[in-house]
Tab-separated table of C-alpha atoms in Angstrom:
chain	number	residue	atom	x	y	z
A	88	UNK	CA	159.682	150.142	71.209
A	89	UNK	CA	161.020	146.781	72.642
A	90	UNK	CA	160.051	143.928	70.995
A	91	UNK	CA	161.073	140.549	70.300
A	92	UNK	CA	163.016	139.632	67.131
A	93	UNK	CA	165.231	137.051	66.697
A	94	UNK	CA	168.929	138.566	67.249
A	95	UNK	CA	168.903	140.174	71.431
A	96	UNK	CA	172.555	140.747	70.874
A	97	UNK	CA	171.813	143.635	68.376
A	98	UNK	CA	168.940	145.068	70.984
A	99	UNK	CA	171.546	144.484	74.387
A	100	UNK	CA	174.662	145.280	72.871
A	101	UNK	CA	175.246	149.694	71.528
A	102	UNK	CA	178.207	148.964	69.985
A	103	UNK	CA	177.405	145.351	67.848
A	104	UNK	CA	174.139	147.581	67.342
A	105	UNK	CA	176.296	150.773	66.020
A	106	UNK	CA	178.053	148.211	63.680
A	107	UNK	CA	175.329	146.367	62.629
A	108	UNK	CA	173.689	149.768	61.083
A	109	UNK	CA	176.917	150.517	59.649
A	110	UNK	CA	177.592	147.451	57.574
A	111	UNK	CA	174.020	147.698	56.742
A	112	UNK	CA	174.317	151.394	54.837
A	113	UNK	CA	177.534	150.394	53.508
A	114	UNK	CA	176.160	146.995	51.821
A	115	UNK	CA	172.676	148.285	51.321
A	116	UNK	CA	172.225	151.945	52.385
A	117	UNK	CA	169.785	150.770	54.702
A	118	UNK	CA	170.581	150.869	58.179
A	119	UNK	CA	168.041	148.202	59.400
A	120	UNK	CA	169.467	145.342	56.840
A	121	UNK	CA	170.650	143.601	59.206
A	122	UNK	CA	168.281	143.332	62.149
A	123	UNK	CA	166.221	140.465	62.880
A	124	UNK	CA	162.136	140.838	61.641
A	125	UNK	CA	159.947	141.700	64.740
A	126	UNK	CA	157.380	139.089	65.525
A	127	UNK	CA	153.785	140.158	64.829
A	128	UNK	CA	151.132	138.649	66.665
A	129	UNK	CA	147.432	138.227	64.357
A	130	UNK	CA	144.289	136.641	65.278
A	131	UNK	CA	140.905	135.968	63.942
A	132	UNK	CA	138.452	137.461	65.972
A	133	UNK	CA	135.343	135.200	66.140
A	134	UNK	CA	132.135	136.473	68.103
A	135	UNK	CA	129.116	135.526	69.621
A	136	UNK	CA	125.653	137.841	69.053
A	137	UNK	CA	124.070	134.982	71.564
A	138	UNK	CA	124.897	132.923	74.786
A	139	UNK	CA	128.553	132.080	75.103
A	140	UNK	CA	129.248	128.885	73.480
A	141	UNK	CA	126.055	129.259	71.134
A	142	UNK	CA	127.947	128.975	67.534
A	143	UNK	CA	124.709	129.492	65.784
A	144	UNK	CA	124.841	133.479	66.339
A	145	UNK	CA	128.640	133.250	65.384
A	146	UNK	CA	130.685	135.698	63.120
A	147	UNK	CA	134.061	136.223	62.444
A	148	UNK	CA	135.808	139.950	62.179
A	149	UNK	CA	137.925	140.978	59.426
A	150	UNK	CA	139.397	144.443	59.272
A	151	UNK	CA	140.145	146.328	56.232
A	152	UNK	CA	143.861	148.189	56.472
A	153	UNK	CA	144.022	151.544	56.208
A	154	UNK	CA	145.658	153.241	53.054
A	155	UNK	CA	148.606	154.137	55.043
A	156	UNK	CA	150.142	150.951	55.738
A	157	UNK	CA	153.228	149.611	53.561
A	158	UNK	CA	152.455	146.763	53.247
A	159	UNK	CA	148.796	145.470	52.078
A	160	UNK	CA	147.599	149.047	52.186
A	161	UNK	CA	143.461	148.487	51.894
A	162	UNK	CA	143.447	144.665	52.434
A	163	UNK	CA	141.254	142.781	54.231
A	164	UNK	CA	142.779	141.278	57.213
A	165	UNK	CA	142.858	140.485	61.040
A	166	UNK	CA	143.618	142.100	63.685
A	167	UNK	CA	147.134	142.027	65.074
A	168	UNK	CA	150.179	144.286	65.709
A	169	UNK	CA	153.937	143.888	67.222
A	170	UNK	CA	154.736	141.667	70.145
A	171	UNK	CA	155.979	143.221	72.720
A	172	UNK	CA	158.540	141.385	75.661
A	173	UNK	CA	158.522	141.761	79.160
A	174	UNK	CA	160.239	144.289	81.409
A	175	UNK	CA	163.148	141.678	82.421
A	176	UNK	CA	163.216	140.741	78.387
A	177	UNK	CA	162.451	136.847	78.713
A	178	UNK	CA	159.371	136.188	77.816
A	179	UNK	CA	156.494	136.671	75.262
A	180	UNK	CA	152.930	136.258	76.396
A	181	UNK	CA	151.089	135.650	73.076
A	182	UNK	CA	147.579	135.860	74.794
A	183	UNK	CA	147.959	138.693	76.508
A	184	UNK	CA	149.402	140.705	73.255
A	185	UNK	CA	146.317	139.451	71.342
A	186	UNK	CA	144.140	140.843	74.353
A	187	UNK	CA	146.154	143.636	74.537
A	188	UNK	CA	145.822	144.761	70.556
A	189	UNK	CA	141.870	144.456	70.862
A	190	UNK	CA	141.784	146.628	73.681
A	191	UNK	CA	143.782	149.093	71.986
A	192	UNK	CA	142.783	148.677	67.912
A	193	UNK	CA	138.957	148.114	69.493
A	194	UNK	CA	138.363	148.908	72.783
A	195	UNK	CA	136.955	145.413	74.191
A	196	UNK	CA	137.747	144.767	77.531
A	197	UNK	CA	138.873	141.546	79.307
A	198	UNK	CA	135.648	140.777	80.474
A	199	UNK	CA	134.136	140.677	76.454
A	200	UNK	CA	137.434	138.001	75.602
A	201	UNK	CA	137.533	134.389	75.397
A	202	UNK	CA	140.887	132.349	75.616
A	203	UNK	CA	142.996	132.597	73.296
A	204	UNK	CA	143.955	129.522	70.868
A	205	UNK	CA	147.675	129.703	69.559
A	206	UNK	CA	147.787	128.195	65.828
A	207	UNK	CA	151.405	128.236	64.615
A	208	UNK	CA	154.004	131.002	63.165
A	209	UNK	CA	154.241	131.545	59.737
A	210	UNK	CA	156.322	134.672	57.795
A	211	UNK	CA	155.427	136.890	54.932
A	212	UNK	CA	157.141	136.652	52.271
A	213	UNK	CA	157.046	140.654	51.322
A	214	UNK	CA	157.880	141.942	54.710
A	215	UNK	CA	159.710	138.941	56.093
A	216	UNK	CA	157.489	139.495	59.610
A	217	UNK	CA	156.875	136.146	61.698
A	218	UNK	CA	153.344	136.204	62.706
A	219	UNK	CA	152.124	134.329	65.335
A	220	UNK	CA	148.754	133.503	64.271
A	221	UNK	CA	145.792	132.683	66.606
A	222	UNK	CA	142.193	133.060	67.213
A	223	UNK	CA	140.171	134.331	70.048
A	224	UNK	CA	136.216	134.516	70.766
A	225	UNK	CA	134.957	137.974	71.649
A	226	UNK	CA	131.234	137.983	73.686
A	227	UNK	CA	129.626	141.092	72.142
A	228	UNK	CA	127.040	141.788	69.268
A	229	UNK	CA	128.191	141.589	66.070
A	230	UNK	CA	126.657	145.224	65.405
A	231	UNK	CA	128.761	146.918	68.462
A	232	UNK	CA	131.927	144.957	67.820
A	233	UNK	CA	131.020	146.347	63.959
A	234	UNK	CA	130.678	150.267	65.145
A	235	UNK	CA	133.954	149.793	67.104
């Protein structure tokens, strides 16, 4: 999977790669020691039972993780998943990965999305993951978004 972390040399480079994992089972017996955290990309998912724009039929999502997870295994949380970078490995399109992970985690098309706000990157503290954090207003009934 490509995604964006913060050391390209290790993801361009084979052989700084090779020796990366190598100093990382040597020093820790864990190959992956040494790589950069991947950047995960979360937003609260806000929606509208009404009229776009009518906040008084507004609700906000929260999913509950599955028990397979690592890390917060049956917490409540938003939706979100790994950012991934463009073909020619220059960009990230925050927006599009938050569309992109409701499509996929819920099935809502374009069409049901608002724009996206971007809020700020934090990092857990467990996992060491940057998240970008954001929220986004989705135009369906809160009972349909629920069955999804």
């Amino acid at each position: 999977m490509d995604f964006a972390g913060t050391n390209i040399r290790a993801i361009e480079n084979s052989e700084f790669r090779s020796r990366l994992m190598q100093a990382g089972v040597e020093d820790y017996a864990d190959p992956n020691r040494y790589f950069a955290s991947p950047l995960a990309v979360c937003s609260v998912v806000y929606g509208y039972s009404g009229e776009r724009g009518d906040s008084s039929q507004a609700y906000a999502l929260i999913l509950k993780r599955s028990n397979q997870v690592a890390l917060y295994p049956k917490v409540h949380h938003v939706n979100g998943g790994l950012a991934d970078i463009d073909k020619e490995r220059t960009k990230i399109d925050i927006g599009l990965q938050v569309y992109k992970e409701l499509h996929e985690e819920l099935g809502i098309d374009n069409e049901h999305l608002g724009n996206p706000t971007f809020h700020g990157i934090i990092r857990q503290i467990p996992s060491r993951i940057p998240e970008a954090i954001g929220s986004i207003p989705v135009y369906l009934p809160q009972q349909e978004l629920e069955q999804r």
